[in-house]
């Protein structure tokens, strides 16, 4: 039987905990980190040292070497970008000043950072942390970061998503901490910061009102006096306060209230939201790209004008030809402008290329840096050669400048498009109101006032006031009032739902008419909305198996392109030297080498591995967001890939094909017993059962007011149960039961004192859309199957009503998985649709498990798809969305592969001998920049997805 939405509890392996903010990478390590070294030696001490003056990896290596040379230092690691050293040592052998002296002797300034005030808090098990990772440009970068993370001691699992610039790491906090993970990413040359983890006993607060050291001491004193605070650290730079606490003793709001009251209102605290920080980082990336692009464009356009327009304007051209020292004025201007573009605006390409090569990989940045550098340095050498010999070869400064400009334009457009793909999570986050109205109660429960609080500080048990038109701030129960609530943004169900006392409500939904008082029962990461966000995030972090193809191509792409460029250079040069083409093809004052070099540069810069890397993840991101908006939660790209191949869909009967609301339709007594006494006996027998049929019997008995205390001697059940208990079933009773079963009703036989006394007929109505959905699946080429523990007659009758021909009846819960395996043996992809705990083995056994109607916790955990509505049409939506997503992914690969397959030969000059088609390097750069944008925009077309109309699938013409 499908439970109501109030029972919904979504679970995911990547549970999200409390928020962290931008200052996280600067925070110190607490006593929990120190304890893991205590396992090795009780005498070891760990400190962090601020190191200034480091400029490169060689500097950090020097500091590490100086520290490790000290007798007693067990471990030393230096983070270049953080200007910080982490040192573990034996305090008996080494003093703090010895460490600072060693660093200063190496030529750097050192200062030991203060340790946080803390109390011991030992972590248990693994944590799942989320990190933002900047600087990734293609699949090769993703592979590099994942490889680095997976090789870290203590890291159990690591997944990196290019489209979201996020990494999800499961790690053992007793072996490695989040700062070390950030350091490892940054040491590889990428930007990194911690977002949040699955820890539930931590809160991140921004503190306003700190102006002096005395204020900090006051804050520390207040926190030390709060019972239940385990550890805290205040970052003086970011004014962020991290507090770890015992959730059984106090909550986040108690901490905020305690600090604000203890400071007599001097301090004001704000809860940090990790999603807000991620959104700001996305905006910052787009803004930074736009600034770089506009700067490059501003400097590059004059260079292009000097090459194309000025020769047609005599006055301007004469000024450019004015001799200034060894060079003309135009040469000086081009060199000055392009140098700024090349080494200031384009610095990021050199940095990114350097880190890629340092990690033994290659990416798009290597191609851009190589192509622009060759063009720039050739032009510089041509000027110097002309000044020395008097032979002036053409320069190609504009090639370098325009190439960087177009690449930055492409990156800017790509960042905007990638931002659009994450709109689903952003919209879900925006559903939660910023504040809530808390009803203050006295000890007797009487409301004595109201106060406005941050919605992130709501605690279980709080009674909250929700006005008409306002968003519900948390999951809970209505304790006063009645109203209609719009739940479409969470469940996809457009019809408003009536909420009265004891009705469940979902945070983020909208109260339409009346005022409500609700009592919060699920807050923070336990709310339906938070767990939907968690599932969507997990899905967007996952990789579809088809992505392995792109990862393989990316790993060999750049070396292959560079090889092709060298062959292009060598081929055209040798062809020219051997006279294979006329000298008229050469540029003015040019030679065969320059002619060949331009083709080689075009090959380098036109090739684009980014488009391949973005083909799958961007489509998966958009699809998971679209699914969430339509009440279909997808747990990953692998689930999407399997779902589009589904050949069989196995439906559980009760609560899936049927409404899960069984009702008694017939009650026939076959003894001289009074009908009321009969119903009383039956209801007494079923009073302690949770079975849907038992609930139907109880409801029927209560309706006629026949319900008493349970009796000690009674049996209720089916034929087998009565036969096992040696209760004879007369032929006329058997015939009556057969009639019930053939009419799609379940017959329940009732015996008392070993005598059969009556039969109940129970019907569970079919969902109104069941037959149409079954026919729709058949039209889509999918075979529907029904599996049930019910008897064969009832099963066949139900199956006939919905149009299913493949039926498996009298199947025990464990046997449902065997039914699925029987289809899988033929190589078919099988989906299972169910809603209850007894369906979870089958959901896990199926290639694609679909938990419908919110399901139960365990069913949802075992499923690949969570269908929020109790509507079978969403099964069709899930399959259709999967098929359309992978159709889009295939088109993306066609665009990406087709672009490179066509563009690289054209850039190499294959068409030049016959058609005189040649791509200048700056045009090749523009093509490269637009290729990745094209793929992302192609994925964004999925945002226009609309649920399939059953009338369309069934080819039904509806007359207006």
PDB file of N, CA, C and O in Angstrom, residues 23-70:
ATOM      1  N   UNK A  23      35.848  30.744   4.030  1.00  0.00           N
ATOM      2  CA  UNK A  23      37.033  30.728   4.880  1.00  0.00           C
ATOM      3  C   UNK A  23      37.421  29.351   5.333  1.00  0.00           C
ATOM      4  O   UNK A  23      38.379  29.198   6.085  1.00  0.00           O
ATOM      5  N   UNK A  24      36.693  28.308   4.885  1.00  0.00           N
ATOM      6  CA  UNK A  24      36.920  26.973   5.414  1.00  0.00           C
ATOM      7  C   UNK A  24      38.339  26.495   5.182  1.00  0.00           C
ATOM      8  O   UNK A  24      38.942  25.841   6.021  1.00  0.00           O
ATOM      9  N   UNK A  25      38.911  26.825   4.010  1.00  0.00           N
ATOM     10  CA  UNK A  25      40.233  26.306   3.717  1.00  0.00           C
ATOM     11  C   UNK A  25      41.308  26.906   4.603  1.00  0.00           C
ATOM     12  O   UNK A  25      42.418  26.409   4.670  1.00  0.00           O
ATOM     13  N   UNK A  26      40.948  27.977   5.304  1.00  0.00           N
ATOM     14  CA  UNK A  26      41.909  28.618   6.176  1.00  0.00           C
ATOM     15  C   UNK A  26      41.811  28.123   7.623  1.00  0.00           C
ATOM     16  O   UNK A  26      42.585  28.527   8.469  1.00  0.00           O
ATOM     17  N   UNK A  27      40.796  27.241   7.881  1.00  0.00           N
ATOM     18  CA  UNK A  27      40.569  26.904   9.265  1.00  0.00           C
ATOM     19  C   UNK A  27      41.562  25.885   9.780  1.00  0.00           C
ATOM     20  O   UNK A  27      42.081  25.060   9.042  1.00  0.00           O
ATOM     21  N   UNK A  28      41.783  25.939  11.098  1.00  0.00           N
ATOM     22  CA  UNK A  28      42.718  25.030  11.732  1.00  0.00           C
ATOM     23  C   UNK A  28      42.066  23.695  12.005  1.00  0.00           C
ATOM     24  O   UNK A  28      40.857  23.536  11.934  1.00  0.00           O
ATOM     25  N   UNK A  29      42.879  22.743  12.392  1.00  0.00           N
ATOM     26  CA  UNK A  29      42.379  21.424  12.695  1.00  0.00           C
ATOM     27  C   UNK A  29      42.183  21.290  14.193  1.00  0.00           C
ATOM     28  O   UNK A  29      42.980  21.788  14.986  1.00  0.00           O
ATOM     29  N   UNK A  30      41.111  20.605  14.583  1.00  0.00           N
ATOM     30  CA  UNK A  30      40.788  20.515  15.999  1.00  0.00           C
ATOM     31  C   UNK A  30      41.322  19.265  16.638  1.00  0.00           C
ATOM     32  O   UNK A  30      42.123  18.507  16.089  1.00  0.00           O
ATOM     33  N   UNK A  31      40.871  19.041  17.867  1.00  0.00           N
ATOM     34  CA  UNK A  31      41.359  17.925  18.655  1.00  0.00           C
ATOM     35  C   UNK A  31      41.018  16.586  18.021  1.00  0.00           C
ATOM     36  O   UNK A  31      41.718  15.609  18.208  1.00  0.00           O
ATOM     37  N   UNK A  32      39.928  16.552  17.248  1.00  0.00           N
ATOM     38  CA  UNK A  32      39.551  15.291  16.616  1.00  0.00           C
ATOM     39  C   UNK A  32      40.604  14.852  15.618  1.00  0.00           C
ATOM     40  O   UNK A  32      40.822  13.666  15.417  1.00  0.00           O
ATOM     41  N   UNK A  33      41.249  15.821  14.949  1.00  0.00           N
ATOM     42  CA  UNK A  33      42.318  15.487  14.003  1.00  0.00           C
ATOM     43  C   UNK A  33      43.580  15.044  14.751  1.00  0.00           C
ATOM     44  O   UNK A  33      44.300  14.147  14.319  1.00  0.00           O
ATOM     45  N   UNK A  34      43.854  15.710  15.866  1.00  0.00           N
ATOM     46  CA  UNK A  34      45.068  15.388  16.614  1.00  0.00           C
ATOM     47  C   UNK A  34      44.985  13.977  17.165  1.00  0.00           C
ATOM     48  O   UNK A  34      45.982  13.256  17.241  1.00  0.00           O
ATOM     49  N   UNK A  35      43.803  13.543  17.510  1.00  0.00           N
ATOM     50  CA  UNK A  35      43.647  12.239  18.143  1.00  0.00           C
ATOM     51  C   UNK A  35      44.095  11.099  17.258  1.00  0.00           C
ATOM     52  O   UNK A  35      44.581  10.084  17.728  1.00  0.00           O
ATOM     53  N   UNK A  36      43.970  11.252  15.960  1.00  0.00           N
ATOM     54  CA  UNK A  36      44.367  10.138  15.089  1.00  0.00           C
ATOM     55  C   UNK A  36      45.874   9.917  15.106  1.00  0.00           C
ATOM     56  O   UNK A  36      46.359   8.831  14.849  1.00  0.00           O
ATOM     57  N   UNK A  37      46.614  10.970  15.424  1.00  0.00           N
ATOM     58  CA  UNK A  37      48.053  10.800  15.573  1.00  0.00           C
ATOM     59  C   UNK A  37      48.393  10.244  16.950  1.00  0.00           C
ATOM     60  O   UNK A  37      49.425   9.623  17.149  1.00  0.00           O
ATOM     61  N   UNK A  38      47.468  10.458  17.907  1.00  0.00           N
ATOM     62  CA  UNK A  38      47.689   9.895  19.225  1.00  0.00           C
ATOM     63  C   UNK A  38      47.671   8.379  19.183  1.00  0.00           C
ATOM     64  O   UNK A  38      48.250   7.722  20.036  1.00  0.00           O
ATOM     65  N   UNK A  39      46.997   7.832  18.151  1.00  0.00           N
ATOM     66  CA  UNK A  39      46.995   6.384  18.008  1.00  0.00           C
ATOM     67  C   UNK A  39      48.411   5.877  17.731  1.00  0.00           C
ATOM     68  O   UNK A  39      48.758   4.765  18.059  1.00  0.00           O
ATOM     69  N   UNK A  40      49.199   6.698  17.062  1.00  0.00           N
ATOM     70  CA  UNK A  40      50.570   6.311  16.755  1.00  0.00           C
ATOM     71  C   UNK A  40      51.480   6.581  17.946  1.00  0.00           C
ATOM     72  O   UNK A  40      52.306   5.778  18.327  1.00  0.00           O
ATOM     73  N   UNK A  41      51.313   7.737  18.525  1.00  0.00           N
ATOM     74  CA  UNK A  41      52.133   8.099  19.676  1.00  0.00           C
ATOM     75  C   UNK A  41      51.395   9.134  20.504  1.00  0.00           C
ATOM     76  O   UNK A  41      50.942  10.138  19.983  1.00  0.00           O
ATOM     77  N   UNK A  42      51.287   8.875  21.798  1.00  0.00           N
ATOM     78  CA  UNK A  42      50.584   9.805  22.668  1.00  0.00           C
ATOM     79  C   UNK A  42      51.329  11.112  22.816  1.00  0.00           C
ATOM     80  O   UNK A  42      50.782  12.101  23.280  1.00  0.00           O
ATOM     81  N   UNK A  43      52.618  11.145  22.423  1.00  0.00           N
ATOM     82  CA  UNK A  43      53.436  12.349  22.638  1.00  0.00           C
ATOM     83  C   UNK A  43      53.467  13.265  21.432  1.00  0.00           C
ATOM     84  O   UNK A  43      53.986  14.370  21.513  1.00  0.00           O
ATOM     85  N   UNK A  44      52.929  12.828  20.283  1.00  0.00           N
ATOM     86  CA  UNK A  44      53.010  13.647  19.084  1.00  0.00           C
ATOM     87  C   UNK A  44      52.129  14.889  19.181  1.00  0.00           C
ATOM     88  O   UNK A  44      51.069  14.872  19.794  1.00  0.00           O
ATOM     89  N   UNK A  45      52.593  15.969  18.545  1.00  0.00           N
ATOM     90  CA  UNK A  45      51.837  17.219  18.516  1.00  0.00           C
ATOM     91  C   UNK A  45      51.746  17.688  17.076  1.00  0.00           C
ATOM     92  O   UNK A  45      52.647  17.436  16.274  1.00  0.00           O
ATOM     93  N   UNK A  46      50.659  18.378  16.770  1.00  0.00           N
ATOM     94  CA  UNK A  46      50.461  18.859  15.410  1.00  0.00           C
ATOM     95  C   UNK A  46      50.140  20.345  15.432  1.00  0.00           C
ATOM     96  O   UNK A  46      49.285  20.795  16.192  1.00  0.00           O
ATOM     97  N   UNK A  47      50.833  21.108  14.604  1.00  0.00           N
ATOM     98  CA  UNK A  47      50.584  22.540  14.514  1.00  0.00           C
ATOM     99  C   UNK A  47      50.535  22.953  13.057  1.00  0.00           C
ATOM    100  O   UNK A  47      50.957  22.205  12.168  1.00  0.00           O
ATOM    101  N   UNK A  48      50.011  24.146  12.822  1.00  0.00           N
ATOM    102  CA  UNK A  48      50.030  24.737  11.490  1.00  0.00           C
ATOM    103  C   UNK A  48      50.766  26.061  11.558  1.00  0.00           C
ATOM    104  O   UNK A  48      50.618  26.824  12.520  1.00  0.00           O
ATOM    105  N   UNK A  49      51.551  26.296  10.510  1.00  0.00           N
ATOM    106  CA  UNK A  49      52.435  27.465  10.476  1.00  0.00           C
ATOM    107  C   UNK A  49      52.141  28.289   9.238  1.00  0.00           C
ATOM    108  O   UNK A  49      52.047  27.741   8.127  1.00  0.00           O
ATOM    109  N   UNK A  50      51.979  29.583   9.420  1.00  0.00           N
ATOM    110  CA  UNK A  50      51.813  30.492   8.290  1.00  0.00           C
ATOM    111  C   UNK A  50      53.189  30.770   7.689  1.00  0.00           C
ATOM    112  O   UNK A  50      54.111  31.191   8.390  1.00  0.00           O
ATOM    113  N   UNK A  51      53.322  30.527   6.388  1.00  0.00           N
ATOM    114  CA  UNK A  51      54.607  30.712   5.692  1.00  0.00           C
ATOM    115  C   UNK A  51      54.410  31.735   4.584  1.00  0.00           C
ATOM    116  O   UNK A  51      53.580  31.548   3.706  1.00  0.00           O
ATOM    117  N   UNK A  52      55.155  32.811   4.625  1.00  0.00           N
ATOM    118  CA  UNK A  52      55.050  33.845   3.591  1.00  0.00           C
ATOM    119  C   UNK A  52      56.338  33.935   2.797  1.00  0.00           C
ATOM    120  O   UNK A  52      57.422  33.675   3.324  1.00  0.00           O
ATOM    121  N   UNK A  53      56.184  34.308   1.539  1.00  0.00           N
ATOM    122  CA  UNK A  53      57.353  34.456   0.677  1.00  0.00           C
ATOM    123  C   UNK A  53      57.472  33.369  -0.362  1.00  0.00           C
ATOM    124  O   UNK A  53      58.344  33.435  -1.230  1.00  0.00           O
ATOM    125  N   UNK A  54      56.610  32.354  -0.315  1.00  0.00           N
ATOM    126  CA  UNK A  54      56.669  31.274  -1.311  1.00  0.00           C
ATOM    127  C   UNK A  54      56.015  31.735  -2.604  1.00  0.00           C
ATOM    128  O   UNK A  54      54.955  32.361  -2.578  1.00  0.00           O
ATOM    129  N   UNK A  55      56.627  31.417  -3.720  1.00  0.00           N
ATOM    130  CA  UNK A  55      56.109  31.855  -5.017  1.00  0.00           C
ATOM    131  C   UNK A  55      55.860  30.710  -5.990  1.00  0.00           C
ATOM    132  O   UNK A  55      55.167  30.892  -6.983  1.00  0.00           O
ATOM    133  N   UNK A  56      56.443  29.544  -5.715  1.00  0.00           N
ATOM    134  CA  UNK A  56      56.281  28.430  -6.650  1.00  0.00           C
ATOM    135  C   UNK A  56      56.436  27.116  -5.913  1.00  0.00           C
ATOM    136  O   UNK A  56      56.688  27.073  -4.703  1.00  0.00           O
ATOM    137  N   UNK A  57      56.302  26.040  -6.663  1.00  0.00           N
ATOM    138  CA  UNK A  57      56.392  24.713  -6.069  1.00  0.00           C
ATOM    139  C   UNK A  57      57.780  24.446  -5.506  1.00  0.00           C
ATOM    140  O   UNK A  57      57.931  23.725  -4.512  1.00  0.00           O
ATOM    141  N   UNK A  58      58.791  25.032  -6.122  1.00  0.00           N
ATOM    142  CA  UNK A  58      60.142  24.846  -5.606  1.00  0.00           C
ATOM    143  C   UNK A  58      60.273  25.422  -4.199  1.00  0.00           C
ATOM    144  O   UNK A  58      60.956  24.868  -3.336  1.00  0.00           O
ATOM    145  N   UNK A  59      59.588  26.534  -3.940  1.00  0.00           N
ATOM    146  CA  UNK A  59      59.621  27.150  -2.608  1.00  0.00           C
ATOM    147  C   UNK A  59      58.985  26.217  -1.579  1.00  0.00           C
ATOM    148  O   UNK A  59      59.532  26.003  -0.490  1.00  0.00           O
ATOM    149  N   UNK A  60      57.815  25.669  -1.921  1.00  0.00           N
ATOM    150  CA  UNK A  60      57.151  24.778  -0.967  1.00  0.00           C
ATOM    151  C   UNK A  60      57.972  23.522  -0.724  1.00  0.00           C
ATOM    152  O   UNK A  60      58.032  23.016   0.404  1.00  0.00           O
ATOM    153  N   UNK A  61      58.655  23.035  -1.755  1.00  0.00           N
ATOM    154  CA  UNK A  61      59.525  21.873  -1.576  1.00  0.00           C
ATOM    155  C   UNK A  61      60.687  22.200  -0.647  1.00  0.00           C
ATOM    156  O   UNK A  61      61.099  21.364   0.167  1.00  0.00           O
ATOM    157  N   UNK A  62      61.210  23.400  -0.758  1.00  0.00           N
ATOM    158  CA  UNK A  62      62.308  23.817   0.109  1.00  0.00           C
ATOM    159  C   UNK A  62      61.872  23.854   1.565  1.00  0.00           C
ATOM    160  O   UNK A  62      62.598  23.414   2.464  1.00  0.00           O
ATOM    161  N   UNK A  63      60.668  24.384   1.807  1.00  0.00           N
ATOM    162  CA  UNK A  63      60.159  24.442   3.178  1.00  0.00           C
ATOM    163  C   UNK A  63      59.945  23.044   3.728  1.00  0.00           C
ATOM    164  O   UNK A  63      60.307  22.738   4.874  1.00  0.00           O
ATOM    165  N   UNK A  64      59.352  22.162   2.924  1.00  0.00           N
ATOM    166  CA  UNK A  64      59.125  20.792   3.370  1.00  0.00           C
ATOM    167  C   UNK A  64      60.444  20.099   3.705  1.00  0.00           C
ATOM    168  O   UNK A  64      60.562  19.399   4.708  1.00  0.00           O
ATOM    169  N   UNK A  65      61.441  20.301   2.851  1.00  0.00           N
ATOM    170  CA  UNK A  65      62.757  19.670   3.082  1.00  0.00           C
ATOM    171  C   UNK A  65      63.383  20.182   4.366  1.00  0.00           C
ATOM    172  O   UNK A  65      63.959  19.411   5.146  1.00  0.00           O
ATOM    173  N   UNK A  66      63.258  21.498   4.604  1.00  0.00           N
ATOM    174  CA  UNK A  66      63.830  22.083   5.820  1.00  0.00           C
ATOM    175  C   UNK A  66      63.152  21.511   7.060  1.00  0.00           C
ATOM    176  O   UNK A  66      63.814  21.231   8.072  1.00  0.00           O
ATOM    177  N   UNK A  67      61.825  21.330   6.999  1.00  0.00           N
ATOM    178  CA  UNK A  67      61.092  20.797   8.151  1.00  0.00           C
ATOM    179  C   UNK A  67      61.399  19.316   8.375  1.00  0.00           C
ATOM    180  O   UNK A  67      61.604  18.882   9.511  1.00  0.00           O
ATOM    181  N   UNK A  68      61.436  18.548   7.309  1.00  0.00           N
ATOM    182  CA  UNK A  68      61.678  17.116   7.452  1.00  0.00           C
ATOM    183  C   UNK A  68      63.109  16.811   7.894  1.00  0.00           C
ATOM    184  O   UNK A  68      63.388  15.714   8.395  1.00  0.00           O
ATOM    185  N   UNK A  69      64.002  17.785   7.723  1.00  0.00           N
ATOM    186  CA  UNK A  69      65.389  17.580   8.166  1.00  0.00           C
ATOM    187  C   UNK A  69      65.535  17.676   9.679  1.00  0.00           C
ATOM    188  O   UNK A  69      66.570  17.281  10.230  1.00  0.00           O
ATOM    189  N   UNK A  70      64.509  18.205  10.359  1.00  0.00           N
ATOM    190  CA  UNK A  70      64.562  18.320  11.818  1.00  0.00           C
ATOM    191  C   UNK A  70      64.324  16.959  12.452  1.00  0.00           C
ATOM    192  O   UNK A  70      63.376  16.250  12.108  1.00  0.00           O
TER     193      UNK A  70
END
